[in-house]
Amino acid sequence: QKEVEQDPGPLSVPEGAIVSLNCTYSNSAFQYFMWYRQYSRKGPELLMYTYSSGNKEDGRFTAQVDKSSKYISLFIRDSQPSDSATYLCAMSEGGGSEKLVFGKGTKLTVNP
Amino acid sequence: DTEVTQTPKHLVMGMTNKKSLKCEQHMGHRAMYWYKQKAKKPPELMFVYSYEKLSINESVPSRFSPECPNSSLLNLHLHALQPEDSALYLCASSQEAFSYEQYFGPGTRLTVT
């Protein structure tokens, strides 16, 4: 079983839809949970991060972490065509000695 | 300024060529990284520099040679590459090594012919 599982999609939604992106993981030592957005032919951009369990909201984006289920989600409200990108989840044990473990990424297209 | 810059944006090289990729950040970050990303795959860590010293080499072949001339610059020297080395090479930086908050550059798209 891979450490981080992420459905690669592709996911296609109409403009204005609520989008749910998810990752599951197996390493219970993960403490930091990140979502990166990567536009085509660009580098990943840190969108949100969460420490341990809970929710975090930033504008139209909400990140949720459920450590008991080893499951994280990113919700995008009122999705826009400019949200069309690949979304990568990433996780880290923290402690200054462990690398980020990335999911494979989910390709999202928001249609006008 | 939260920007990491990389040059060149695109590079085509033959298997006998020697070339270098460059990365620069001015955020005062003490850790810099090289990642390799193949199409439809997540980034794979290659090297980590912390306080200008190489702290991690993820078993990368010696045809890739990193260099950190100072805290703002990171180079990746390429020599005798193989076609399977064609990929997007990403540079990233963070305050400290292995911080969850890494800032990525736009990448150099490398094609080896």
Short mmCIF file of C-alpha atoms in Angstrom, two decimals:
data_model
loop_
_atom_site.label_atom_id
_atom_site.label_comp_id
_atom_site.label_asym_id
_atom_site.label_seq_id
_atom_site.Cartn_x
_atom_site.Cartn_y
_atom_site.Cartn_z
CA GLN A 1 0.00 0.00 0.00
CA LYS A 2 1.37 3.40 -0.98
CA GLU A 3 1.82 5.96 1.78
CA VAL A 4 -0.50 8.52 0.18
CA GLU A 5 -3.36 7.67 -2.15
CA GLN A 6 -5.05 10.30 -4.29
CA ASP A 7 -7.57 9.74 -7.06
CA PRO A 8 -5.93 11.16 -10.21
CA GLY A 9 -9.26 12.01 -11.81
CA PRO A 10 -9.66 13.77 -14.15
CA LEU A 11 -12.49 15.67 -12.49
CA SER A 12 -14.66 17.98 -14.59
CA VAL A 13 -17.28 20.28 -13.02
CA PRO A 14 -19.39 23.24 -14.13
CA GLU A 15 -18.52 26.72 -12.93
CA GLY A 16 -20.01 27.44 -9.52
CA ALA A 17 -19.95 23.81 -8.37
CA ILE A 18 -18.56 22.68 -5.03
CA VAL A 19 -15.47 20.55 -5.56
CA SER A 20 -14.24 17.91 -3.14
CA LEU A 21 -10.71 16.56 -3.46
CA ASN A 22 -9.45 13.81 -1.17
CA CYS A 23 -6.41 11.88 -0.06
CA THR A 24 -5.95 8.92 2.23
CA TYR A 25 -2.75 7.90 3.95
CA SER A 26 -1.34 5.05 5.95
CA ASN A 27 1.41 6.68 8.06
CA SER A 28 -0.10 7.69 11.40
CA ALA A 29 3.00 9.80 12.14
CA PHE A 30 2.01 12.45 9.58
CA GLN A 31 1.31 15.73 11.37
CA TYR A 32 1.36 18.36 8.62
CA PHE A 33 -1.03 18.23 5.70
CA MET A 34 -0.70 20.45 2.66
CA TRP A 35 -2.51 21.11 -0.56
CA TYR A 36 -0.57 22.39 -3.55
CA ARG A 37 -2.07 23.69 -6.77
CA GLN A 38 -0.12 23.18 -9.98
CA TYR A 39 -1.12 24.87 -13.20
CA SER A 40 -0.04 23.26 -16.44
CA ARG A 41 3.71 23.62 -17.03
CA LYS A 42 4.21 25.53 -13.76
CA GLY A 43 5.63 24.64 -10.36
CA PRO A 44 3.37 23.66 -7.46
CA GLU A 45 2.00 26.52 -5.36
CA LEU A 46 1.25 26.01 -1.67
CA LEU A 47 -2.48 26.56 -1.27
CA MET A 48 -3.19 25.55 2.31
CA TYR A 49 -1.67 23.65 5.17
CA THR A 50 -3.13 22.18 8.34
CA TYR A 51 -1.44 20.89 11.44
CA SER A 52 -2.98 17.77 12.96
CA SER A 53 -6.75 17.32 12.80
CA GLY A 54 -9.37 19.95 12.13
CA ASN A 55 -10.59 22.40 9.54
CA LYS A 56 -9.02 25.46 8.00
CA GLU A 57 -10.77 27.95 5.78
CA ASP A 58 -9.30 30.48 3.37
CA GLY A 59 -11.76 32.25 1.14
CA ARG A 60 -13.41 29.68 -1.12
CA PHE A 61 -11.08 26.91 0.06
CA THR A 62 -11.55 24.68 3.10
CA ALA A 63 -9.09 22.00 4.17
CA GLN A 64 -10.17 19.21 6.49
CA VAL A 65 -8.07 16.61 8.25
CA ASP A 66 -9.47 13.54 9.98
CA LYS A 67 -6.51 11.76 11.55
CA SER A 68 -8.67 9.01 13.01
CA SER A 69 -9.70 8.00 9.50
CA LYS A 70 -6.38 9.02 7.90
CA TYR A 71 -8.31 11.11 5.42
CA ILE A 72 -7.87 14.68 4.22
CA SER A 73 -10.05 16.81 1.99
CA LEU A 74 -9.95 20.08 0.13
CA PHE A 75 -13.26 21.75 -0.68
CA ILE A 76 -13.55 24.51 -3.27
CA ARG A 77 -16.76 26.54 -3.15
CA ASP A 78 -18.12 28.48 -6.12
CA SER A 79 -15.47 26.96 -8.37
CA GLN A 80 -14.09 29.14 -11.16
CA PRO A 81 -12.43 28.28 -14.49
CA SER A 82 -9.24 29.73 -12.99
CA ASP A 83 -9.32 26.88 -10.45
CA SER A 84 -8.59 24.44 -13.28
CA ALA A 85 -5.29 22.84 -12.29
CA THR A 86 -3.81 19.72 -10.75
CA TYR A 87 -4.19 19.59 -6.97
CA LEU A 88 -1.55 17.68 -5.03
CA CYS A 89 -1.89 16.68 -1.42
CA ALA A 90 1.33 16.41 0.56
CA MET A 91 2.11 15.27 4.07
CA SER A 92 4.98 15.42 6.49
CA GLU A 93 5.85 13.98 9.86
CA GLY A 94 7.51 17.27 10.75
CA GLY A 95 10.36 17.33 13.19
CA GLY A 96 12.77 18.75 10.65
CA SER A 97 13.97 15.44 9.29
CA GLU A 98 11.31 14.01 7.04
CA LYS A 99 10.59 14.84 3.44
CA LEU A 100 7.19 15.72 2.03
CA VAL A 101 5.22 12.77 0.71
CA PHE A 102 3.03 13.76 -2.22
CA GLY A 103 -0.11 12.24 -3.62
CA LYS A 104 -0.24 11.70 -7.38
CA GLY A 105 -2.44 14.77 -7.88
CA THR A 106 -6.01 15.24 -9.11
CA LYS A 107 -6.53 17.09 -12.37
CA LEU A 108 -9.52 19.44 -12.08
CA THR A 109 -11.26 21.23 -14.93
CA VAL A 110 -13.93 23.84 -14.18
CA ASN A 111 -16.03 24.50 -17.26
CA PRO A 112 -17.52 27.97 -17.86
CA ASP B 1 8.95 38.61 -2.34
CA THR B 2 7.86 34.95 -2.26
CA GLU B 3 9.33 34.06 -5.60
CA VAL B 4 11.70 31.31 -6.57
CA THR B 5 13.16 31.84 -10.02
CA GLN B 6 14.64 29.20 -12.30
CA THR B 7 16.58 29.41 -15.52
CA PRO B 8 16.35 28.34 -18.22
CA LYS B 9 12.64 27.63 -18.66
CA HIS B 10 13.34 25.04 -21.33
CA LEU B 11 16.47 23.08 -22.15
CA VAL B 12 17.19 20.56 -24.87
CA MET B 13 20.48 18.73 -24.59
CA GLY B 14 22.22 15.77 -26.14
CA MET B 15 23.48 12.86 -24.11
CA THR B 16 27.07 14.07 -24.33
CA ASN B 17 26.39 17.67 -23.37
CA LYS B 18 27.12 19.42 -20.08
CA LYS B 19 24.60 21.98 -18.92
CA SER B 20 23.48 23.63 -15.68
CA LEU B 21 20.15 24.58 -14.19
CA LYS B 22 19.97 27.60 -11.92
CA CYS B 23 17.67 28.53 -9.07
CA GLU B 24 17.49 31.69 -6.96
CA GLN B 25 15.45 32.85 -3.98
CA HIS B 26 15.59 36.04 -1.94
CA MET B 27 13.29 35.10 0.91
CA GLY B 28 16.12 34.41 3.33
CA HIS B 29 15.28 30.71 3.31
CA ARG B 30 18.02 28.42 4.62
CA ALA B 31 16.91 25.26 2.84
CA MET B 32 16.75 24.62 -0.89
CA TYR B 33 15.64 21.56 -2.81
CA TRP B 34 15.78 19.96 -6.23
CA TYR B 35 12.82 17.87 -7.32
CA LYS B 36 12.21 15.93 -10.52
CA GLN B 37 8.69 15.65 -11.90
CA LYS B 38 7.63 13.39 -14.73
CA ALA B 39 4.33 13.92 -16.54
CA LYS B 40 1.26 13.13 -14.43
CA LYS B 41 3.45 12.20 -11.46
CA PRO B 42 4.12 14.01 -8.18
CA PRO B 43 7.48 15.71 -7.59
CA GLU B 44 10.28 13.37 -6.49
CA LEU B 45 12.88 14.74 -4.12
CA MET B 46 16.46 14.64 -5.42
CA PHE B 47 18.59 16.82 -3.14
CA VAL B 48 18.21 18.97 -0.04
CA TYR B 49 20.59 21.72 0.99
CA SER B 50 20.41 23.10 4.49
CA TYR B 51 22.54 26.13 5.39
CA GLU B 52 24.41 25.64 2.10
CA LYS B 53 25.40 22.07 2.95
CA LEU B 54 24.06 19.01 1.20
CA SER B 55 21.96 17.18 3.74
CA ILE B 56 20.05 14.72 1.58
CA ASN B 57 20.89 12.94 -1.67
CA GLU B 58 18.04 10.63 -2.57
CA SER B 59 20.31 8.13 -4.33
CA VAL B 60 20.47 10.29 -7.42
CA PRO B 61 22.85 9.16 -10.20
CA SER B 62 26.16 11.00 -10.32
CA ARG B 63 25.32 12.49 -13.72
CA PHE B 64 23.35 15.00 -11.62
CA SER B 65 25.61 17.19 -9.50
CA PRO B 66 24.14 19.86 -7.20
CA GLU B 67 25.94 22.95 -6.01
CA CYS B 68 24.96 25.65 -3.54
CA PRO B 69 27.30 28.66 -4.04
CA ASN B 70 25.49 30.73 -1.39
CA SER B 71 22.28 30.84 0.58
CA SER B 72 20.30 32.32 -2.32
CA LEU B 73 21.54 30.20 -5.20
CA LEU B 74 21.27 26.57 -6.13
CA ASN B 75 22.63 24.94 -9.26
CA LEU B 76 22.17 21.52 -10.79
CA HIS B 77 24.96 20.45 -13.13
CA LEU B 78 24.01 17.91 -15.76
CA HIS B 79 26.36 15.63 -17.66
CA ALA B 80 25.90 12.52 -19.79
CA LEU B 81 22.17 12.38 -19.21
CA GLN B 82 19.86 9.73 -20.59
CA PRO B 83 16.58 10.27 -22.47
CA GLU B 84 14.70 8.97 -19.41
CA ASP B 85 16.04 11.98 -17.50
CA SER B 86 13.72 14.21 -19.51
CA ALA B 87 11.37 15.83 -16.99
CA LEU B 88 10.40 19.06 -15.26
CA TYR B 89 13.10 19.97 -12.73
CA LEU B 90 11.74 21.99 -9.85
CA CYS B 91 13.62 24.03 -7.32
CA ALA B 92 12.02 24.84 -3.96
CA SER B 93 13.00 26.65 -0.80
CA SER B 94 11.82 26.85 2.80
CA GLN B 95 12.78 28.54 6.05
CA GLU B 96 14.29 25.39 7.45
CA ALA B 97 14.99 21.97 5.96
CA PHE B 98 11.94 19.78 5.53
CA SER B 99 9.56 22.55 6.45
CA TYR B 100 6.02 21.85 5.31
CA GLU B 101 5.94 25.34 3.79
CA GLN B 102 7.97 24.97 0.63
CA TYR B 103 7.91 27.49 -2.20
CA PHE B 104 8.46 26.11 -5.67
CA GLY B 105 9.88 27.73 -8.73
CA PRO B 106 8.26 27.36 -12.18
CA GLY B 107 10.68 24.62 -13.16
CA THR B 108 12.99 23.89 -16.07
CA ARG B 109 11.55 21.56 -18.68
CA LEU B 110 14.45 19.37 -19.76
CA THR B 111 14.50 17.23 -22.87
CA VAL B 112 17.41 14.87 -23.44
CA THR B 113 17.85 13.75 -27.04
#
